[in-house]
CSV table of C-alpha atoms in Angstrom, one decimal:
chain,number,residue,atom,x,y,z
A,1,MET,CA,22.9,30.1,-26.0
A,2,ASN,CA,19.6,28.3,-26.7
A,3,ARG,CA,17.7,28.0,-23.3
A,4,LEU,CA,15.0,25.6,-24.8
A,5,PRO,CA,16.8,22.3,-24.0
A,6,TRP,CA,17.5,23.5,-20.3
A,7,LEU,CA,13.8,24.6,-19.9
A,8,LEU,CA,12.8,21.1,-21.3
A,9,VAL,CA,15.0,19.3,-18.8
A,10,LEU,CA,13.6,21.5,-15.9
A,11,PHE,CA,10.1,20.8,-17.0
A,12,LEU,CA,10.5,17.2,-17.4
A,13,GLY,CA,12.2,17.0,-14.0
A,14,LEU,CA,9.4,18.8,-12.3
A,15,HIS,CA,6.8,16.6,-14.0
A,16,LEU,CA,8.5,13.3,-13.0
A,17,GLN,CA,8.8,14.7,-9.5
A,18,ALA,CA,5.1,15.8,-9.4
A,19,ALA,CA,4.2,12.2,-10.6
A,20,ASP,CA,5.7,10.5,-7.5
A,21,ALA,CA,2.9,9.0,-5.3
A,22,PRO,CA,2.3,10.9,-2.0
A,23,THR,CA,3.8,9.1,1.0
A,24,LYS,CA,2.8,9.1,4.6
A,25,ARG,CA,4.8,8.1,7.7
A,26,ALA,CA,2.8,6.2,10.4
A,27,ARG,CA,3.2,3.7,13.2
A,28,LEU,CA,2.0,0.1,12.7
A,29,ASN,CA,-1.7,0.0,13.4
A,30,GLU,CA,-1.9,3.7,13.8
A,31,TYR,CA,-4.7,3.8,11.2
A,32,TYR,CA,-7.2,1.3,9.8
A,33,THR,CA,-4.6,-1.3,8.8
A,34,VAL,CA,-5.2,-4.6,6.7
A,35,VAL,CA,-3.0,-7.5,5.8
A,36,PRO,CA,-3.4,-9.6,2.8
A,37,MET,CA,-3.6,-13.3,3.8
A,38,ALA,CA,-3.6,-16.6,1.8
A,39,THR,CA,-6.8,-18.6,2.0
A,40,SER,CA,-5.5,-21.8,0.4
A,41,PRO,CA,-2.3,-23.9,0.8
A,42,GLN,CA,-1.5,-23.2,-2.8
A,43,MET,CA,-1.2,-19.5,-2.1
A,44,ASP,CA,-3.5,-18.8,-5.2
A,45,ALA,CA,-6.2,-16.9,-3.3
A,46,ALA,CA,-6.2,-14.2,-0.7
A,47,GLN,CA,-8.4,-12.2,1.5
A,48,TRP,CA,-8.1,-9.2,3.8
A,49,MET,CA,-7.5,-9.4,7.5
A,50,VAL,CA,-8.1,-6.2,9.5
A,51,THR,CA,-5.6,-5.8,12.3
A,52,ASP,CA,-8.1,-5.2,15.2
A,53,GLN,CA,-7.4,-7.5,17.9
A,54,ALA,CA,-10.2,-6.1,20.1
A,55,ALA,CA,-12.7,-7.1,17.3
A,56,GLY,CA,-10.9,-10.6,16.7
A,57,ASN,CA,-9.0,-9.5,13.5
A,58,PRO,CA,-12.1,-9.7,11.2
A,59,THR,CA,-11.6,-10.8,7.7
A,60,ALA,CA,-13.0,-9.7,4.3
A,61,GLU,CA,-12.9,-11.8,1.1
A,62,THR,CA,-13.6,-8.9,-1.2
A,63,ALA,CA,-12.8,-5.2,-1.5
A,64,VAL,CA,-16.5,-4.5,-1.2
A,65,ASN,CA,-16.8,-6.4,2.1
A,66,LEU,CA,-13.7,-4.6,3.4
A,67,ILE,CA,-15.0,-1.1,2.4
A,68,THR,CA,-18.3,-2.0,4.2
A,69,HIS,CA,-16.4,-2.9,7.4
A,70,PHE,CA,-14.2,0.2,7.1
A,71,LYS,CA,-17.3,2.4,6.9
A,72,THR,CA,-18.5,1.0,10.2
A,73,THR,CA,-15.5,2.5,12.0
A,74,PRO,CA,-15.8,5.9,13.6
A,75,VAL,CA,-15.5,8.7,11.1
A,76,LYS,CA,-12.4,10.0,12.8
A,77,ASP,CA,-10.8,6.7,12.1
A,78,GLN,CA,-11.9,6.9,8.4
A,79,LYS,CA,-10.3,10.1,7.3
A,80,ASP,CA,-6.8,8.8,6.6
A,81,GLY,CA,-8.0,5.8,4.7
A,82,ILE,CA,-6.9,2.2,4.5
A,83,PHE,CA,-3.3,1.1,5.2
A,84,ILE,CA,-2.1,-2.2,3.7
A,85,TYR,CA,0.7,-3.7,5.6
A,86,SER,CA,2.3,-6.3,3.2
A,87,ALA,CA,5.9,-7.6,3.4
A,88,THR,CA,5.7,-8.4,-0.4
A,89,HIS,CA,3.5,-6.1,-2.4
A,90,SER,CA,5.3,-2.9,-2.8
A,91,ILE,CA,8.2,-3.2,-0.4
A,92,GLU,CA,11.3,-1.3,-1.6
A,93,LEU,CA,14.3,-3.7,-1.2
A,94,ASN,CA,17.7,-3.9,-2.7
A,95,ASP,CA,19.4,-7.3,-3.0
A,96,LYS,CA,21.4,-6.6,0.2
A,97,LYS,CA,18.3,-5.9,2.2
A,98,LYS,CA,16.5,-8.9,0.6
A,99,ASP,CA,19.3,-11.3,1.7
A,100,ARG,CA,18.8,-10.2,5.3
A,101,LEU,CA,15.0,-10.9,5.3
A,102,PRO,CA,13.6,-14.0,7.0
A,103,GLN,CA,13.6,-17.1,4.7
A,104,ARG,CA,9.9,-17.4,4.4
A,105,GLN,CA,9.6,-13.6,3.4
A,106,GLN,CA,12.2,-14.2,0.7
A,107,GLU,CA,10.2,-17.3,-0.6
A,108,LEU,CA,7.0,-15.2,-0.7
A,109,LEU,CA,8.7,-12.4,-2.6
A,110,ASP,CA,9.7,-15.0,-5.3
A,111,ASP,CA,6.2,-16.8,-5.2
A,112,LYS,CA,4.7,-15.9,-8.5
A,113,VAL,CA,1.4,-17.5,-7.6
A,114,TRP,CA,1.2,-15.6,-4.2
A,115,ARG,CA,2.1,-12.4,-5.8
A,116,ALA,CA,-0.7,-12.7,-8.4
A,117,ALA,CA,-3.2,-13.5,-5.7
A,118,GLU,CA,-2.1,-10.4,-3.6
A,119,ASN,CA,-1.9,-8.1,-6.7
A,120,LYS,CA,-5.5,-9.1,-7.7
A,121,LEU,CA,-6.6,-8.5,-4.1
A,122,VAL,CA,-4.8,-5.1,-3.9
A,123,ASP,CA,-6.0,-3.9,-7.4
A,124,ASP,CA,-9.6,-4.8,-6.6
A,125,LEU,CA,-9.4,-2.7,-3.4
A,126,VAL,CA,-7.8,0.3,-5.2
A,127,ALA,CA,-10.5,0.1,-7.9
A,128,ALA,CA,-13.3,0.1,-5.3
A,129,ALA,CA,-11.7,2.7,-3.0
A,130,ASN,CA,-11.2,5.1,-6.0
A,131,LYS,CA,-15.0,4.9,-6.7
A,132,GLU,CA,-15.7,5.5,-2.9
A,133,GLY,CA,-13.2,8.4,-2.5
A,134,ILE,CA,-11.2,6.4,0.0
A,135,PRO,CA,-7.4,6.6,0.1
A,136,VAL,CA,-5.5,3.3,0.1
A,137,TRP,CA,-1.9,3.4,1.2
A,138,VAL,CA,0.6,0.5,1.1
A,139,LEU,CA,3.9,-0.2,3.1
A,140,VAL,CA,7.0,0.6,1.1
A,141,ARG,CA,9.6,0.5,3.8
A,142,GLY,CA,9.7,0.3,7.6
A,143,THR,CA,12.3,2.0,9.9
A,144,GLY,CA,12.2,1.5,13.5
A,145,ASP,CA,8.8,2.8,15.0
A,146,LEU,CA,7.7,4.5,11.8
A,147,HIS,CA,6.7,3.0,8.5
A,148,THR,CA,6.4,4.6,5.1
A,149,TYR,CA,3.4,4.1,3.0
A,150,LYS,CA,2.7,5.3,-0.5
A,151,LEU,CA,-0.7,6.2,-1.8
A,152,LEU,CA,-2.1,3.7,-4.4
A,153,THR,CA,-5.3,5.3,-5.2
A,154,ASP,CA,-5.8,8.4,-7.4
A,155,PRO,CA,-5.1,11.4,-5.2
A,156,LYS,CA,-7.6,13.5,-7.2
A,157,LEU,CA,-10.3,11.1,-6.1
A,158,THR,CA,-9.3,10.1,-2.7
A,159,LEU,CA,-7.4,12.8,-1.0
A,160,LYS,CA,-9.4,15.5,0.7
A,161,LYS,CA,-8.1,19.0,1.0
């Protein structure tokens, strides 16, 4: 019996599994958390809001500005990176779950203009964070008190051993 096809299937299965982005479970605002926010009524531009009520929830218009702010936080708060809390960017939903969402969230999920603005904001942050060696995580699902985030940045560049 030829073992080559089985070895190939095993190799491809391991390769695909290894390609999955790392995930991390966290409580909301446990780490440096940011939220993409629209800056125009047309929803065609966005900026970051840092979820830090004590500091007045500062905002950053660019990835560079956000990373500059991030670097002003205590070193212990920087080690896990930046966590994006977005109800639209990478959230994993099937049709049944999507139908149970609040109407406004459903509208945002279907809003191509907003999604393009948010994607640009996130893409710019990921590119800048890769250069700086800062991991960026994005919300994929929330269950009760814990939320699951997946890594968007290159793990070779941003995850410290």
